[in-house]
Every structure is written in structure tokens, then in C-alpha cells.
XYZ file of C-alpha atoms in Angstrom:
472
model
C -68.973 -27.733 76.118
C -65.323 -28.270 75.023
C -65.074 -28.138 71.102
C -63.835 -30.905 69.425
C -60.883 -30.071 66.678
C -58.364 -31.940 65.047
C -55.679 -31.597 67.531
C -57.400 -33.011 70.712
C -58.780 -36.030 71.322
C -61.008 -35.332 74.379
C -63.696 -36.439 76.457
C -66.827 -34.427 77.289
C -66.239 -32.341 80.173
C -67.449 -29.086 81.443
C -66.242 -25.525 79.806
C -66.487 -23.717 82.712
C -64.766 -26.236 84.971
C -61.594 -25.890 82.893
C -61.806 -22.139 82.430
C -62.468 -22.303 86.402
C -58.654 -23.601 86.317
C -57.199 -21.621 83.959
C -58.355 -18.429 85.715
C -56.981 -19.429 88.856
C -53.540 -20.062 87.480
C -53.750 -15.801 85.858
C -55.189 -15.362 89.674
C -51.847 -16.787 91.214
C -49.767 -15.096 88.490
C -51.272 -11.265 89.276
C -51.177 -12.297 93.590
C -47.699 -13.448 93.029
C -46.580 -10.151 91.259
C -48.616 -7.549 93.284
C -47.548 -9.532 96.511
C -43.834 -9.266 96.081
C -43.894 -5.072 95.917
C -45.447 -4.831 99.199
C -42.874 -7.496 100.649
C -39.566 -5.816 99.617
C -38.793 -3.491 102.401
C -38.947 -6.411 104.803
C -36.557 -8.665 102.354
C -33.570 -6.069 102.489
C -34.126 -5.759 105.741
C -33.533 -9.664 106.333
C -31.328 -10.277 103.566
C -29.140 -6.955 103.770
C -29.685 -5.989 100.590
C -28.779 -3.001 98.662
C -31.451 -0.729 96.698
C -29.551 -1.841 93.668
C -29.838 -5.462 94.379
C -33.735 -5.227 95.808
C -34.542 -3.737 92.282
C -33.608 -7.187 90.844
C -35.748 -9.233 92.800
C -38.289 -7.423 90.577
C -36.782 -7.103 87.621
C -35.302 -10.343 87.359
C -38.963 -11.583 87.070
C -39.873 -9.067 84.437
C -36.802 -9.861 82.701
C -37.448 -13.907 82.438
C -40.969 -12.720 81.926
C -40.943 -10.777 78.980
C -37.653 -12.016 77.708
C -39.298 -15.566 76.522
C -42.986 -14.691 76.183
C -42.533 -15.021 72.759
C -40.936 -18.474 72.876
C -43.703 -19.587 75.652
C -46.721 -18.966 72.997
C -44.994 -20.513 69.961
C -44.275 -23.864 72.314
C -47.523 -23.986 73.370
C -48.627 -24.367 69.439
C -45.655 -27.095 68.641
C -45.318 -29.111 71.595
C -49.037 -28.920 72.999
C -51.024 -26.796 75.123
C -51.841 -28.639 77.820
C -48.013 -30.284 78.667
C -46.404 -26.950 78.732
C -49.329 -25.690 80.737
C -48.699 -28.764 83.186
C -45.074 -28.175 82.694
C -44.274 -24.878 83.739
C -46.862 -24.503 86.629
C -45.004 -27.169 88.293
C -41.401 -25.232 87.595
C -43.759 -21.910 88.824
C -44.752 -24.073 92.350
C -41.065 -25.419 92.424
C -39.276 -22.055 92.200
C -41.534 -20.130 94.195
C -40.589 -22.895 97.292
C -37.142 -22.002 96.395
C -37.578 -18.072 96.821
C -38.918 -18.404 100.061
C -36.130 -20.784 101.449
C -33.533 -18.180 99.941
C -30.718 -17.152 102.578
C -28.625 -15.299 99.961
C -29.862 -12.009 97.894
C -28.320 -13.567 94.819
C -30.600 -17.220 94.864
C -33.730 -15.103 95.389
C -32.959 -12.906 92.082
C -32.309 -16.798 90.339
C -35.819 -17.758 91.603
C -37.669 -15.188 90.125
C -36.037 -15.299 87.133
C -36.729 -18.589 86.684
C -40.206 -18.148 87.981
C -40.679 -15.348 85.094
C -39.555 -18.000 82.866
C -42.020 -20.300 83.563
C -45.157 -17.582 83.900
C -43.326 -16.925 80.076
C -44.553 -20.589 78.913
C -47.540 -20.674 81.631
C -49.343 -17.902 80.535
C -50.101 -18.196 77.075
C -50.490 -21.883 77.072
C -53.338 -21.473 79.592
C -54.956 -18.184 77.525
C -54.482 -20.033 74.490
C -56.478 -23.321 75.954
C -59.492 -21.214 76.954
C -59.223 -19.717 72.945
C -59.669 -23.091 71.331
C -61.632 -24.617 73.762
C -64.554 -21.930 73.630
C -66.326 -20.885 70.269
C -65.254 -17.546 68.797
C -68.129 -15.154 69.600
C -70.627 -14.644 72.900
C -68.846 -17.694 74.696
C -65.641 -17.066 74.335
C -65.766 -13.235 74.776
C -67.436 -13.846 78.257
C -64.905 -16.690 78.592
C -61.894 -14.276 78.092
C -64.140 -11.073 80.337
C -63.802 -14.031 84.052
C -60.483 -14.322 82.959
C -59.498 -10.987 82.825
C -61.617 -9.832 85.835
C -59.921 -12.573 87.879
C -56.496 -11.601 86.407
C -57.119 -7.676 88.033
C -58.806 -9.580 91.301
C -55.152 -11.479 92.008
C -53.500 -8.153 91.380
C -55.382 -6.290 93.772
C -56.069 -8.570 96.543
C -52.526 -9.418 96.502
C -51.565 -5.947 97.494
C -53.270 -6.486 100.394
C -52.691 -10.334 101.072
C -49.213 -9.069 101.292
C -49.055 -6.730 103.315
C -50.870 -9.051 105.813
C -48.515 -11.817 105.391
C -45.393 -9.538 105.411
C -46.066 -8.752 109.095
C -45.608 -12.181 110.102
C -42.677 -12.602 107.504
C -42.007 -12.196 104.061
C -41.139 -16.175 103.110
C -45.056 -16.574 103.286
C -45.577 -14.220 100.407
C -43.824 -17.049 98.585
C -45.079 -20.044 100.147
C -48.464 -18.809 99.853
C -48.313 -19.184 96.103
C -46.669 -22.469 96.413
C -49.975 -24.276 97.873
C -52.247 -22.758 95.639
C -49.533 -23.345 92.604
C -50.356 -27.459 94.262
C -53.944 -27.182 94.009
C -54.081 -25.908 90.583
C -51.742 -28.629 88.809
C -53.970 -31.529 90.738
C -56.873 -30.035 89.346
C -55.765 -29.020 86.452
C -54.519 -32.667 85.598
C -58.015 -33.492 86.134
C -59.641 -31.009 84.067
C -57.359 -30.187 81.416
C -58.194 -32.307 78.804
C -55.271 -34.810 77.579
C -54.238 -34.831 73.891
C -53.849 -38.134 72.152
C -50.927 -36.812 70.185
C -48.313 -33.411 69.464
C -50.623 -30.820 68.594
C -48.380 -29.729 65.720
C -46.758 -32.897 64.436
C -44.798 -32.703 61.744
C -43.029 -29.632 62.652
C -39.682 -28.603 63.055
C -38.293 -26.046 65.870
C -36.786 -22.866 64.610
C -33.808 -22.982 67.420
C -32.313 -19.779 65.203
C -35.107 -18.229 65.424
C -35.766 -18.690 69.309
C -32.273 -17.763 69.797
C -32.427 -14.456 68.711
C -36.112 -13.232 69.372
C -35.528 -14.347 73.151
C -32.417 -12.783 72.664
C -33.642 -9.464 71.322
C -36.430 -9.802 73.659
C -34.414 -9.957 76.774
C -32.182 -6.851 75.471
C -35.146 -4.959 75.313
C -36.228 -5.684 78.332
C -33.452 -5.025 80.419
C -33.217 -2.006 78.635
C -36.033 -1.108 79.241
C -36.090 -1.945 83.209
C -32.437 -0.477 84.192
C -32.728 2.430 81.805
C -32.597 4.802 85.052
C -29.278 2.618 86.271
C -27.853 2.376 83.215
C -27.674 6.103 81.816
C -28.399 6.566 78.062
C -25.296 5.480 76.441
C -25.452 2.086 77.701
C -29.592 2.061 77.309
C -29.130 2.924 73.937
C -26.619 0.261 73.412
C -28.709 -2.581 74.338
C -31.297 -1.590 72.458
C -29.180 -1.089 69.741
C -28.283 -4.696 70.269
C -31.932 -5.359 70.876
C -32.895 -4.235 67.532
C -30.145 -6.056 65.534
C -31.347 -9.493 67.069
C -34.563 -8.800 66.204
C -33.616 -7.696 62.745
C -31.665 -10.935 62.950
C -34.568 -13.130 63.174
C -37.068 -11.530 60.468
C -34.432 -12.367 57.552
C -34.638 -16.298 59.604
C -38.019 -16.149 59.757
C -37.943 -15.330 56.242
C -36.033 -18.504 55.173
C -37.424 -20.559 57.690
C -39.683 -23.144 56.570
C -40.948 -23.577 60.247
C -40.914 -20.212 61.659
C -40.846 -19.298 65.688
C -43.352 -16.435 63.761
C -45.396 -16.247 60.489
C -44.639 -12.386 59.869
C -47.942 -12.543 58.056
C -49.337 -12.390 61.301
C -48.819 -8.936 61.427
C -50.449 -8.194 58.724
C -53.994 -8.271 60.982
C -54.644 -4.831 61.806
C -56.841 -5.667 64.658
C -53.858 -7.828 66.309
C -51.496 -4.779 65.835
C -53.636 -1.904 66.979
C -54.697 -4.976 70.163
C -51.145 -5.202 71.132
C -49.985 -1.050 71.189
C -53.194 -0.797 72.915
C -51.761 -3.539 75.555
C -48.892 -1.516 75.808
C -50.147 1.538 76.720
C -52.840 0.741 79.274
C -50.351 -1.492 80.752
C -47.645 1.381 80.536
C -50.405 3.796 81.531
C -51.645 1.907 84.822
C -48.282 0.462 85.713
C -46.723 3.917 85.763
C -49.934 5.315 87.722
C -49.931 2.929 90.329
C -46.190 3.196 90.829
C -46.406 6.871 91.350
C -49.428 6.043 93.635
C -47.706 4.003 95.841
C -44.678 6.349 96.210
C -46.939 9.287 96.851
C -48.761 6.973 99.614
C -45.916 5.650 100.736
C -42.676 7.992 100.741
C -44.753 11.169 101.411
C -47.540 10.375 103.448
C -46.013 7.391 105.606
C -49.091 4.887 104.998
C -47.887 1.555 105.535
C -47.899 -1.698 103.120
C -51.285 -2.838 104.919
C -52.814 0.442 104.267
C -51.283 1.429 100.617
C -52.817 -1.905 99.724
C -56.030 -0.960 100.872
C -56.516 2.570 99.614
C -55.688 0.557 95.651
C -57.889 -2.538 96.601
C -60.843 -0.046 94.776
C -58.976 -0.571 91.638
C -60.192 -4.710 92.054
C -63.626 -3.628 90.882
C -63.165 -4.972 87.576
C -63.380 -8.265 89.362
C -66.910 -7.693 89.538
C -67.227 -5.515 86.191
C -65.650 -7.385 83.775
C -67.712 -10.496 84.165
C -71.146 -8.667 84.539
C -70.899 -5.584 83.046
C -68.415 -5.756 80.005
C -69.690 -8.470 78.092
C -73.596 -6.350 78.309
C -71.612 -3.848 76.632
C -69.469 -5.346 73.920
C -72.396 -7.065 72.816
C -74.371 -4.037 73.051
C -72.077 -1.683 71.389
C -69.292 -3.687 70.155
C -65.775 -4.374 70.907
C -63.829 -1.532 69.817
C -65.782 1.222 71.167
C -65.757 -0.379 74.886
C -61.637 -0.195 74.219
C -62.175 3.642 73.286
C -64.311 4.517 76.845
C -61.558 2.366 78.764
C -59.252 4.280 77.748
C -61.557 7.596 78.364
C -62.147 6.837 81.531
C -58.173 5.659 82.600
C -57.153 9.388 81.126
C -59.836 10.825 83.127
C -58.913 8.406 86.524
C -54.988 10.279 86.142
C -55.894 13.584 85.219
C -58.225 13.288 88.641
C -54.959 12.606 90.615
C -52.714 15.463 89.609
C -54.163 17.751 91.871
C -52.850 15.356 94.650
C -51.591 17.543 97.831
C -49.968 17.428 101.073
C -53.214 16.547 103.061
C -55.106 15.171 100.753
C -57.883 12.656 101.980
C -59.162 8.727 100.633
C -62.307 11.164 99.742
C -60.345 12.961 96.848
C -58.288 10.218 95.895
C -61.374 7.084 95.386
C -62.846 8.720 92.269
C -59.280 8.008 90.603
C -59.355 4.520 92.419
C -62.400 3.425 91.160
C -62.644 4.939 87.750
C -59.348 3.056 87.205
C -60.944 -0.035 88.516
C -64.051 0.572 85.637
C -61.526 1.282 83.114
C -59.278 -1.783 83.404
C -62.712 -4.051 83.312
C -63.501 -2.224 79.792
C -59.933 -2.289 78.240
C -58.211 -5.238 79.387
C -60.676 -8.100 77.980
C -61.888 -6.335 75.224
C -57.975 -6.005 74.345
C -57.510 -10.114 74.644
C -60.465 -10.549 72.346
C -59.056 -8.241 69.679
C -55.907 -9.714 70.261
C -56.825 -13.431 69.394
C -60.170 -12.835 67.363
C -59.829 -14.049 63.781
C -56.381 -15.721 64.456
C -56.145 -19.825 63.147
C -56.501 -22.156 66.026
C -52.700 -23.444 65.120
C -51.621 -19.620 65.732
C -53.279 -18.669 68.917
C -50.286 -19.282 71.540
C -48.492 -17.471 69.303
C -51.039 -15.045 69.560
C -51.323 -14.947 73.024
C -47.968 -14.341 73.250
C -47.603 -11.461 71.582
C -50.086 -10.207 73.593
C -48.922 -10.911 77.214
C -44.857 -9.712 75.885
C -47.080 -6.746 74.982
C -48.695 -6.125 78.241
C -45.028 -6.113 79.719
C -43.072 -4.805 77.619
C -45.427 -1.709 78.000
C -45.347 -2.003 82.047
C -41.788 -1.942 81.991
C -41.630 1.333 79.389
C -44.213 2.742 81.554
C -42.234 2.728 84.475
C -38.907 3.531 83.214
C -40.339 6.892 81.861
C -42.281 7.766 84.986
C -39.340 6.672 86.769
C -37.207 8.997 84.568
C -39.797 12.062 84.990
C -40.035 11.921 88.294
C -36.370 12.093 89.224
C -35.824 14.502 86.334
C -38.459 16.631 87.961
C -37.682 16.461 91.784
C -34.021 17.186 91.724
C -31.596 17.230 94.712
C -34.295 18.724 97.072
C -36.389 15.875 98.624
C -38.461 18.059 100.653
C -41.992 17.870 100.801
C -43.286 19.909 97.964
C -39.963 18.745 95.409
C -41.376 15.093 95.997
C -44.805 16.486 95.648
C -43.585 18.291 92.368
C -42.225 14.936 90.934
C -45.247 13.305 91.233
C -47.284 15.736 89.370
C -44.881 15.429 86.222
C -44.704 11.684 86.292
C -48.720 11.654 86.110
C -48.473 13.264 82.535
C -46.776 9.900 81.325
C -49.759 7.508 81.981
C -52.335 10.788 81.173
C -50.373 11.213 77.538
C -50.442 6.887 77.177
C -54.220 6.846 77.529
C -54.573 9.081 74.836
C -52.372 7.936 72.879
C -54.380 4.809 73.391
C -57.361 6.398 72.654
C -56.143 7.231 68.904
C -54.445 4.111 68.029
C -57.966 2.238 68.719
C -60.399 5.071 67.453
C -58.327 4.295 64.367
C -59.258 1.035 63.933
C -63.170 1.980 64.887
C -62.898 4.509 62.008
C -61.444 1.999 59.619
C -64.211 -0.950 60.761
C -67.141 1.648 60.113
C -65.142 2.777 56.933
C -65.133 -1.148 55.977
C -68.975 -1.520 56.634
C -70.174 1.896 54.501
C -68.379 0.197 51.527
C -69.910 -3.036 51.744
C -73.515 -1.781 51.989
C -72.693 0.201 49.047
């Protein structure tokens, strides 16, 4: 049942019903995303629009995306879960309409920047609901395990989903989202529970301090994102810029007497080492699937249909991370199920770099499903690191940090693949030059998962460190 705290003022209602809501809303978020890379050929082909100007119909969602995460947690702790939960699915439903009714290249690039906005906001309200309405411990861990399962499951069935749809047209990758964006706000309405009052009364905005972290935020981003358009002067320049926002708002948050962000925050090492690890799985698997899809794609001529299907493996942590990840944090603990994700994602990529001309499903589903086993035992387990320990008041705020995390590392991950690869084909686009490419780009997500693997075996060695002392 729903916990009772001093911010809500609820009736009894079922856990799982609400959680049952919440999930779908990360479902449409991952179907939304994965669904819109399968539909771009067939949007420049309507909309006669340049490579340069496709990019952005991606990007500009990235952009919106990561650029206010940060803001998005923080108002769900001032101005109240639930409203900006409400709030911002209906400006998701809205602006997804609007996408699909776009004539002009320029208003669909507006809609999903505005649509990234409101994911921004969505997002960690929703996580953040499910972290204060379940108990810290078995219940919420399994809790946070559906959620992420179901998070992977829109991903990967919306690479398929949209390659189906796309064949009939690409406006129905957006509608699609729109009805299911309807159903979720009616029942969500329902079984959301309302609050009597602000959940944070009493507290002023930092509008300085949103300013220039959303600011710094969407410096980085774009950055980040064009770095291969941009060339390294001007890359180096907005993060420059980037960088002396963010510096910006540490001396306000240091003055503020209602910070955006406690810095003290940061001073929990398992919410540090949670959110690098974020951003190197999601660097790791973002730049692995891209190169997957090129390889599938640009060299072999599989269509969207059938790229779709040959990743739809990687949706097994649908069905792992409910059933078998919570058997083994409880068996082994949290931490070490982090360490064998990450094991078995390095493994998964180093499988692939033998990839060749001719090479069949057969040699290619080992890497397709170990990825699939490795998301279900890293991505949870990170969101329960990530929030575990953190006050109730704080836990947008902490689930914001941890979904800018997640894409702020998808967006590095593919602007260094991106960079390898072109670095590493050259001028000659035959054949074995593309092939070539490929193989260097997979060294980016192999070197990320172990990375990963260090930055969370150091926080295993420091818990077991922690324990030897106290039975001393």
C-alpha cells in the first residue's frame, strides 16, 4: 500500500495500480524515442529535408531533454509530484499531435523540442512518485526492477512498432503515442493520488539558479550532440561556455537560501559512482546500438522492419529485470549485480567486433541477447543506487540527476563513436573501409563498460572496506 508522509494527504489505493501507470508513461517515453530512428528516412523523404536538418529532429529532443532534466526533478520537489506529472504528460500528448500534423521541417524540430521538454519534467516526477510511494528496501527495489524492465520493453518494441507503422506513413509514429499519452493522463488522474497542499510550501524558487544550470545544461548538450558538425573549436567553445554557467550556479547555490541543488548532495558516494555508472552504460549501449544499426543498415541493406527485429533480442530485460534481478540483488546485493552488468555488456561488444561481410543472425544473437541480460542487471540496480538513502524532499532532485545522467552519457556516447568511426573510415566508403569503421567505433562502448566496471567495483571495495571496520 501507498505510504502515508507528511506531504500527501491520500486515500488508500493500490501500489501496484499506480506503479502500473507510472511504468506505462517510461513505456511511451522509450517507444516514442526508439520509434522516431526507424521513421527518419521516410520524413526527409516527405518533408525534403536535408541530413543536416533530419539530425535535429533527433537532437532537438535530446537537447530539450537533457537541457532541463535538472529543472524537471527540482519542480517536481517544490511544486508537487503529481501536478507536474499531470502537467507535462498532457504538453507530451499535445506536442506529439503537433509533430505528426507538421508540414514544415522547421515545426517538427519545435515539437520535439518541446516534447523533450516535457519528458524533462515527466520523467522524474513519475520516478520520483514510485520512490516515495514504495518503502525503501524489497518493495521498492522490485518496484524500480518493472519499471526499468518496461522502460527497455518500450525501447525495443518500438524499433519494431516503427518500422511497421512507417510503411503506412510516418505521422502514425507520432499519433500512436498521442492515444496512449490519452489513456495514461485519464488513468493516471484516477490513480495518482491528489495532494491536499504544495509539497514543499514555504519555499522559494531559485530562478538564478535554474537560469544557469538549464543554461549550462543545454550548452553541454548541444555540445555534446553537434560535436561532429561543429568541429573542435566551436565544441570546445560551448563547453567552455557550458562550464562557466555551471560554475555560475555553484557560487548561487552557495548563497542561495533555497537552492535549485543542495551541493551536499554530492557528497553521497553511492549517488556519484550511480550516476557515472548511468553514463557509461548509457554511453556504452547507445554507441553500440548506433553502430549496430549502421552496420545492419548501410552495409548489409536490411530494412527498418528487419533492423528492428534482429535488436528486438535486446527487450529481454523486459522479462529479466522483473523476475530475475530482484532474486539476485537480494541474493548477492546491489552493487555486485551493477559489476556483472557491466561484465556481461563488455563481453556483448567485444562479441561483435569480429562482425564481417556475410555475417549471419547466428553470430550476431549472442551479442543481442547478452546485451539484453546486461541492461536488466545494470539499469535498475543503477536507479536504486541512485535514489537509495536520499530524503524523501530530495528524490526528484535525485531522479533528475539520474535521468540528465543517462543522457548526457547517450549523447557522449554517440558523439565519440560517431567521431571514431568517421575518423577511421576515411574518404573510401567501400565495403571493407565501412567495415573498418565499425570495428574502431566498437572499442568506445567496449572501453565504457570497463570503465564502468571500475568506477562501481570501487564502491563494492569501499562498502566491504566499511563492513570489516565495523565488525572490528
Amino acid at each position: 500500500m501507498i505510504q502515508s508522509n507528511p506531504d500527501t494527504r491520500t486515500a488508500v489505493r493500490p501500489s501496484w495500480g499506480l506503479l502500473l501507470v507510472l511504468c506505462g508513461a517510461i513505456f511511451l517515453e522509450g517507444i516514442d524515442v526508439s520509434m522516431m530512428g526507424v521513421a527518419l528516412p521516410s520524413i526527409r523523404s516527405e518533408l525534403d529535408m536535408s541530413t543536416g536538418s533530419l539530425q535535429w529532429v533527433v537532437s532537438a529532443y535530446v537537447l530539450g531533454y537533457g537541457g532541463f532534466m535538472l529543472l524537471g526533478g527540482r519542480a517536481a520537489d517544490l511544486f508537487g509530484r503529481r501536478k507536474m506529472f499531470l502537467f507535462w504528460l498532457a504538453v507530451f500528448l499535445v506536442f506529439s499531435g503537433l509533430g505528426g500534423l507538421a508540414t514544415e521541417g522547421w515545426m517538427l524540430i519545435v515539437a520535439r523540442f518541446v516534447t523533450g521538454i516535457s519528458a524533462a519534467f515527466m520523467t522524474p516526477a513519475g520516478l520520483s512518485i514510485i520512490t516515495t510511494s514504495f518503502a525503501e528496501g524489497p518493495a521498492r527495489n522490485r518496484a524500480l526492477l518493472v519499471y526499468a524492465g518496461t522502460a527497455a520493453a518500450g525501447f525495443s518494441l518500438g524499433l519494431v512498432v516503427g518500422g511497421i507503422l512507417s510503411e503506412f506513413s510516418w505521422r502514425l509514429v507520432f499519433f500512436g503515442p498521442v492515444l496512449l499519452s490519452l489513456v495514461l493522463l485519464l488513468s493516471a488522474i484516477r490513480l495518482i493520488p491528489p495532494v491536499s497542499r504544495p509539497e514543499r510550501s514555504g519555499q522559494g524558487f531559485d530562478l538564478p539558479g535554474a537560469i544557469s544550470v538549464t543554461g549550462a545544461m543545454l550548452l553541454l548538450v548541444y555540445g555534446v550532440v553537434e560535436a561532429p558538425n561543429l568541429g573542435w573549436s566551436r565544441t570546445l567553445i560551448a563547453i567552455a561556455c557550458s562550464a562557466a554557467l555551471l560554475g555560475l550556479f555553484v557560487a548561487i547555490e552557495r548563497r542561495s537560501a533555497s537552492p535549485l541543488v543542495r551541493l551536499g548532495i554530492f557528497a553521497t558516494g553511492s549517488l556519484v559512482r550511480a550516476n557515472l555508472g548511468a553514463m557509461l552504460f548509457a554511453g556504452s549501449f547507445f554507441g553500440f546500438q548506433f553502430v549496430a544499426v549502421l552496420y545492419l543498415q548501410e552495409l548489409r541493406g536490411w530494412s527498418s522492419l528487419e533492423t528492428g527485429l534482429a535488436l528486438l533480442a535486446v527487450g529481454a530485460d523486459a522479462v529479466l529485470a522483473p523476475t530475475l534481478t530482484p532474486k539476485l540483488v537480494q541474493r548477492f546485493g546491489n552493487l555486485p549485480v551493477i559489476v556483472g552488468g557491466f561484465c556481461l555488456a563488455a563481453a556483448a561488444y567485444a562479441l561483435f567486433l569480429p562482425l564481417g561481410l556475410d555475417w549471419t543472425y547466428a553470430a550476431m544473437f549472442p551479442t543481442m541477447i547478452l546485451t539484453g541480460l546486461a541492461f536488466s542487471l545494470t539499469y535498475g540496480p543503477l536507479t536504486i543506487a541512485a535514489t537509495e538513502g536520499i530524503a524523501e524532499e530530495e528524490q526528484g532532485l535525485a531522479s533528475g540527476l539520474l535521468n540528465a545522467s543517462f543522457q548526457f552519457g547517450a549523447a557522449l556516447g554517440l558523439a565519440i563513436v560517431t567521431a571514431v568511426n568517421i575518423a577511421a573510415t576515411g574518404p573510401d566508403s567501400s565495403p571493407q573501409s565501412l567495415l573498418d569503421g565499425y570495428r574502431a567505433a566498437l572499442i568506445v562502448p567496449i572501453a565504457a563498460s570497463v570503465l564502468g566496471i571500475v568506477v562501481i567495483s570501487f564502491g563494492l571495495r569501499r562498502r566491504e572496506s566499511a563492513a570489516c571496520s565495523s565488525s572490528l
